[in-house]
PDB file of C-alpha atoms in Angstrom:
ATOM      1  CA  MET A  27      -3.280  10.871 -39.514  1.00  0.00           C
ATOM      2  CA  ALA A  28       0.394  11.225 -40.337  1.00  0.00           C
ATOM      3  CA  LEU A  29       1.273  10.746 -36.650  1.00  0.00           C
ATOM      4  CA  ALA A  30      -0.840   7.575 -36.510  1.00  0.00           C
ATOM      5  CA  ARG A  31       0.654   6.146 -39.705  1.00  0.00           C
ATOM      6  CA  SER A  32       4.215   6.903 -38.610  1.00  0.00           C
ATOM      7  CA  SER A  33       3.826   5.025 -35.277  1.00  0.00           C
ATOM      8  CA  LYS A  34       5.721   7.878 -33.652  1.00  0.00           C
ATOM      9  CA  VAL A  35       4.880  10.249 -30.823  1.00  0.00           C
ATOM     10  CA  ALA A  36       5.246  14.023 -30.621  1.00  0.00           C
ATOM     11  CA  VAL A  37       6.586  16.114 -27.757  1.00  0.00           C
ATOM     12  CA  ALA A  38       4.661  19.333 -27.194  1.00  0.00           C
ATOM     13  CA  LYS A  39       4.786  22.304 -24.843  1.00  0.00           C
ATOM     14  CA  TYR A  40       1.494  23.567 -23.441  1.00  0.00           C
ATOM     15  CA  ALA A  41       0.360  25.995 -20.750  1.00  0.00           C
ATOM     16  CA  TRP A  42      -1.669  24.672 -17.801  1.00  0.00           C
ATOM     17  CA  SER A  43      -2.313  26.248 -14.401  1.00  0.00           C
ATOM     18  CA  GLY A  44      -0.027  29.140 -15.104  1.00  0.00           C
ATOM     19  CA  ARG A  45       2.966  26.991 -16.040  1.00  0.00           C
ATOM     20  CA  GLU A  46       4.516  25.779 -19.210  1.00  0.00           C
ATOM     21  CA  ARG A  47       4.456  21.998 -19.317  1.00  0.00           C
ATOM     22  CA  LEU A  48       5.722  19.162 -21.480  1.00  0.00           C
ATOM     23  CA  GLY A  49       3.438  16.641 -23.043  1.00  0.00           C
ATOM     24  CA  LEU A  50       3.671  13.553 -25.182  1.00  0.00           C
ATOM     25  CA  LEU A  51       1.111  13.266 -27.979  1.00  0.00           C
ATOM     26  CA  ARG A  52       0.196   9.919 -29.470  1.00  0.00           C
ATOM     27  CA  VAL A  53      -2.688   8.529 -31.460  1.00  0.00           C
ATOM     28  CA  ARG A  54      -4.864   5.872 -29.904  1.00  0.00           C
ATOM     29  CA  ASP A  55      -8.108   4.666 -31.479  1.00  0.00           C
ATOM     30  CA  ASP A  56      -8.337   7.684 -33.813  1.00  0.00           C
ATOM     31  CA  VAL A  57      -7.950  10.133 -30.914  1.00  0.00           C
ATOM     32  CA  ILE A  58      -4.903  12.232 -30.038  1.00  0.00           C
ATOM     33  CA  VAL A  59      -3.973  11.547 -26.417  1.00  0.00           C
ATOM     34  CA  LEU A  60      -1.864  13.924 -24.311  1.00  0.00           C
ATOM     35  CA  HIS A  61       0.352  12.372 -21.643  1.00  0.00           C
ATOM     36  CA  ALA A  62       1.672  14.901 -19.145  1.00  0.00           C
ATOM     37  CA  MET A  63       5.414  14.789 -18.650  1.00  0.00           C
ATOM     38  CA  ARG A  64       7.562  16.362 -15.954  1.00  0.00           C
ATOM     39  CA  TRP A  65      10.458  18.764 -16.145  1.00  0.00           C
ATOM     40  CA  PRO A  66      13.630  17.485 -14.449  1.00  0.00           C
ATOM     41  CA  ASP A  67      13.183  19.836 -11.469  1.00  0.00           C
ATOM     42  CA  GLU A  68       9.721  18.316 -10.822  1.00  0.00           C
ATOM     43  CA  ILE A  69      11.033  14.790 -10.381  1.00  0.00           C
ATOM     44  CA  ARG A  70      12.042  13.663  -6.908  1.00  0.00           C
ATOM     45  CA  SER A  71      14.771  11.140  -6.404  1.00  0.00           C
ATOM     46  CA  PRO A  72      13.284   7.736  -5.556  1.00  0.00           C
ATOM     47  CA  GLU A  73      16.085   7.243  -3.015  1.00  0.00           C
ATOM     48  CA  GLU A  74      14.293   9.521  -0.532  1.00  0.00           C
ATOM     49  CA  LEU A  75      11.260   7.223  -0.706  1.00  0.00           C
ATOM     50  CA  LEU A  76      13.141   4.012   0.059  1.00  0.00           C
ATOM     51  CA  PRO A  77      12.631   2.506   3.515  1.00  0.00           C
ATOM     52  CA  PRO A  78      15.710   2.129   5.692  1.00  0.00           C
ATOM     53  CA  PRO A  79      17.630  -1.105   5.087  1.00  0.00           C
ATOM     54  CA  VAL A  80      16.742  -4.014   7.372  1.00  0.00           C
ATOM     55  CA  GLU A  81      18.882  -7.049   8.075  1.00  0.00           C
ATOM     56  CA  LEU A  82      17.018 -10.353   8.201  1.00  0.00           C
ATOM     57  CA  SER A  83      18.343 -13.719   9.215  1.00  0.00           C
ATOM     58  CA  ASP A  84      17.854 -16.811   7.071  1.00  0.00           C
ATOM     59  CA  GLU A  85      15.606 -18.235   9.801  1.00  0.00           C
ATOM     60  CA  GLU A  86      13.293 -15.214   9.603  1.00  0.00           C
ATOM     61  CA  ILE A  87      13.055 -15.487   5.826  1.00  0.00           C
ATOM     62  CA  ASP A  88      12.460 -19.252   6.025  1.00  0.00           C
ATOM     63  CA  GLY A  89       9.732 -18.659   8.618  1.00  0.00           C
ATOM     64  CA  ALA A  90       8.060 -16.079   6.383  1.00  0.00           C
ATOM     65  CA  LEU A  91       8.240 -18.477   3.417  1.00  0.00           C
ATOM     66  CA  ALA A  92       6.693 -21.232   5.528  1.00  0.00           C
ATOM     67  CA  LEU A  93       3.891 -18.877   6.597  1.00  0.00           C
ATOM     68  CA  MET A  94       3.259 -17.895   2.990  1.00  0.00           C
ATOM     69  CA  ALA A  95       3.102 -21.555   1.987  1.00  0.00           C
ATOM     70  CA  SER A  96       0.658 -22.307   4.809  1.00  0.00           C
ATOM     71  CA  MET A  97      -1.611 -19.395   3.799  1.00  0.00           C
ATOM     72  CA  THR A  98      -1.558 -20.089   0.054  1.00  0.00           C
ATOM     73  CA  ARG A  99      -4.956 -20.921  -1.408  1.00  0.00           C
ATOM     74  CA  GLU A 100      -5.874 -22.390  -4.744  1.00  0.00           C
ATOM     75  CA  ASP A 101      -9.456 -21.098  -4.736  1.00  0.00           C
ATOM     76  CA  LEU A 102     -10.591 -17.508  -4.442  1.00  0.00           C
ATOM     77  CA  GLU A 103     -14.203 -18.187  -3.582  1.00  0.00           C
ATOM     78  CA  GLY A 104     -16.173 -17.683  -0.406  1.00  0.00           C
ATOM     79  CA  GLU A 105     -17.363 -14.960   1.937  1.00  0.00           C
ATOM     80  CA  GLU A 106     -13.993 -13.322   2.331  1.00  0.00           C
ATOM     81  CA  PHE A 107     -13.848 -12.604  -1.425  1.00  0.00           C
ATOM     82  CA  GLN A 108     -17.175 -10.769  -1.701  1.00  0.00           C
ATOM     83  CA  ASP A 109     -17.441  -7.030  -2.241  1.00  0.00           C
ATOM     84  CA  THR A 110     -19.437  -6.128   0.862  1.00  0.00           C
ATOM     85  CA  TYR A 111     -18.706  -2.413   0.458  1.00  0.00           C
ATOM     86  CA  THR A 112     -20.507  -2.194  -2.899  1.00  0.00           C
ATOM     87  CA  GLU A 113     -23.411  -4.249  -1.543  1.00  0.00           C
ATOM     88  CA  ALA A 114     -23.772  -1.950   1.495  1.00  0.00           C
ATOM     89  CA  LEU A 115     -23.527   1.141  -0.704  1.00  0.00           C
ATOM     90  CA  GLY A 116     -26.271  -0.258  -2.952  1.00  0.00           C
ATOM     91  CA  GLN A 117     -28.509  -0.776   0.092  1.00  0.00           C
ATOM     92  CA  ILE A 118     -27.932   2.823   1.199  1.00  0.00           C
ATOM     93  CA  ILE A 119     -28.719   4.176  -2.280  1.00  0.00           C
ATOM     94  CA  GLU A 120     -31.888   2.075  -2.481  1.00  0.00           C
ATOM     95  CA  ALA A 121     -33.004   3.294   0.965  1.00  0.00           C
ATOM     96  CA  LYS A 122     -32.445   6.929  -0.067  1.00  0.00           C
ATOM     97  CA  ARG A 123     -34.480   6.401  -3.258  1.00  0.00           C
ATOM     98  CA  GLU A 124     -37.367   5.037  -1.205  1.00  0.00           C
ATOM     99  CA  ASP A 125     -37.085   7.848   1.400  1.00  0.00           C
ATOM    100  CA  ARG A 126     -36.399   5.476   4.275  1.00  0.00           C
ATOM    101  CA  GLU A 127     -33.600   5.159   6.804  1.00  0.00           C
ATOM    102  CA  PRO A 128     -30.529   3.334   5.517  1.00  0.00           C
ATOM    103  CA  PRO A 129     -29.749   0.013   7.196  1.00  0.00           C
ATOM    104  CA  LYS A 130     -27.716   0.231  10.392  1.00  0.00           C
ATOM    105  CA  LEU A 131     -24.098  -0.780  10.253  1.00  0.00           C
ATOM    106  CA  GLN A 132     -23.322  -3.979  12.103  1.00  0.00           C
ATOM    107  CA  GLU A 133     -20.342  -3.279  14.290  1.00  0.00           C
ATOM    108  CA  PRO A 134     -17.773  -6.058  14.264  1.00  0.00           C
ATOM    109  CA  GLU A 135     -16.972  -7.525  17.649  1.00  0.00           C
ATOM    110  CA  SER A 136     -13.888  -5.776  18.901  1.00  0.00           C
ATOM    111  CA  LYS A 137     -11.294  -7.831  20.646  1.00  0.00           C
ATOM    112  CA  PRO A 138      -8.948  -6.191  23.108  1.00  0.00           C
ATOM    113  CA  GLY A 139      -5.523  -5.536  21.614  1.00  0.00           C
ATOM    114  CA  GLN A 140      -2.700  -7.798  22.565  1.00  0.00           C
ATOM    115  CA  ILE A 141       1.024  -7.391  22.270  1.00  0.00           C
ATOM    116  CA  VAL A 142       2.239 -10.284  20.158  1.00  0.00           C
ATOM    117  CA  ASP A 143       5.710 -11.643  19.563  1.00  0.00           C
ATOM    118  CA  LEU A 144       5.633 -11.841  15.767  1.00  0.00           C
ATOM    119  CA  MET A 145       8.186 -14.625  15.461  1.00  0.00           C
ATOM    120  CA  ALA A 146       6.362 -16.740  18.049  1.00  0.00           C
ATOM    121  CA  ALA A 147       3.063 -16.119  16.243  1.00  0.00           C
ATOM    122  CA  LEU A 148       4.718 -17.009  12.941  1.00  0.00           C
ATOM    123  CA  ASN A 149       6.084 -20.272  14.342  1.00  0.00           C
ATOM    124  CA  GLU A 150       2.737 -21.147  15.923  1.00  0.00           C
ATOM    125  CA  SER A 151       0.898 -20.448  12.678  1.00  0.00           C
ATOM    126  CA  VAL A 152       3.307 -22.621  10.703  1.00  0.00           C
ATOM    127  CA  GLN A 153       2.917 -25.443  13.250  1.00  0.00           C
ATOM    128  CA  GLN A 154      -0.879 -25.244  13.066  1.00  0.00           C
ATOM    129  CA  ALA A 155      -0.863 -25.238   9.265  1.00  0.00           C
ATOM    130  CA  ARG A 156       1.461 -28.228   9.103  1.00  0.00           C
ATOM    131  CA  ALA A 157      -0.550 -30.105  11.714  1.00  0.00           C
ATOM    132  CA  ALA A 158      -3.757 -29.385   9.766  1.00  0.00           C
ATOM    133  CA  ARG A 159      -2.164 -30.883   6.646  1.00  0.00           C
ATOM    134  CA  GLY A 160      -0.876 -33.868   8.621  1.00  0.00           C
ATOM    135  CA  GLU A 161       2.770 -32.953   8.134  1.00  0.00           C
ATOM    136  CA  ASP A 162       5.511 -33.146  10.724  1.00  0.00           C
ATOM    137  CA  ALA A 163       5.059 -29.903  12.654  1.00  0.00           C
ATOM    138  CA  ASP A 164       8.525 -29.525  14.198  1.00  0.00           C
ATOM    139  CA  VAL A 165       9.515 -25.891  14.112  1.00  0.00           C
ATOM    140  CA  HIS A 166      12.678 -24.983  15.941  1.00  0.00           C
ATOM    141  CA  GLU A 167      12.752 -21.955  18.193  1.00  0.00           C
ATOM    142  CA  LEU A 168      14.780 -19.051  16.868  1.00  0.00           C
ATOM    143  CA  PRO A 169      17.626 -17.757  19.013  1.00  0.00           C
ATOM    144  CA  LYS A 170      16.788 -14.656  20.992  1.00  0.00           C
ATOM    145  CA  LYS A 171      18.496 -11.520  19.754  1.00  0.00           C
ATOM    146  CA  THR A 172      20.242  -9.302  22.240  1.00  0.00           C
ATOM    147  CA  ALA A 173      19.319  -5.657  22.024  1.00  0.00           C
ATOM    148  CA  LYS A 174      22.160  -3.238  21.390  1.00  0.00           C
ATOM    149  CA  LYS A 175      22.248  -0.236  23.645  1.00  0.00           C
ATOM    150  CA  THR A 176      22.285   3.092  21.866  1.00  0.00           C
ATOM    151  CA  THR A 177      22.277   6.541  23.310  1.00  0.00           C
ATOM    152  CA  LYS A 178      20.696   9.537  21.726  1.00  0.00           C
ATOM    153  CA  LYS A 179      21.778  13.035  22.448  1.00  0.00           C
ATOM    154  CA  ALA A 180      19.062  15.392  23.599  1.00  0.00           C
ATOM    155  CA  ALA A 181      18.504  18.525  21.610  1.00  0.00           C
ATOM    156  CA  ALA A 182      20.740  21.290  22.888  1.00  0.00           C
ATOM    157  CA  LYS A 183      18.451  24.171  21.960  1.00  0.00           C
ATOM    158  CA  LYS A 184      14.788  24.705  22.487  1.00  0.00           C
ATOM    159  CA  THR A 185      12.971  26.916  20.026  1.00  0.00           C
ATOM    160  CA  SER A 186       9.928  28.985  20.741  1.00  0.00           C
ATOM    161  CA  GLY A 187       8.242  27.769  17.574  1.00  0.00           C
ATOM    162  CA  ARG A 188       7.889  31.351  16.319  1.00  0.00           C
ATOM    163  CA  ARG A 189       9.262  32.677  13.111  1.00  0.00           C
ATOM    164  CA  PRO A 190      11.659  35.620  13.346  1.00  0.00           C
ATOM    165  CA  ARG A 191      10.189  38.834  12.091  1.00  0.00           C
ATOM    166  CA  SER A 192      11.673  40.251   8.932  1.00  0.00           C
ATOM    167  CA  ALA A 193      12.638  43.905   8.930  1.00  0.00           C
TER     168      ALA A 193
END
């Protein structure tokens, strides 16, 4: 009760899974809650999780903004916003209760994969969205980038994939 009245938290050490751990104790709704904390050696640097930096041109960013504007919706109603997974799971559970076969899954029609130029698809999508809204649909073609040639050195050694035996 003193911890709750003081509006403070307590730091505690506790043993779990064969290790000593740190925890933060606080009172919430008349219950003491333990929040697990990490020792400094357990925390990875977020820098190793960052994706490599990418340079984007202003045209690419403007194209992405135009695509976002064309795909923005004010309503979130309709078939695409229904939880079909939960409905299907409910049908399976009901079938199991009644000792009958669950309903068969309707396979979506698969379309053959195509290699798509993303910038061309982005421009086309923006043009279609603008045309659908009755706006001027002039989208200028982006200049083609020239690929830089890079060479990679092949690995000098091949390993057998076996660990050396220790003596």
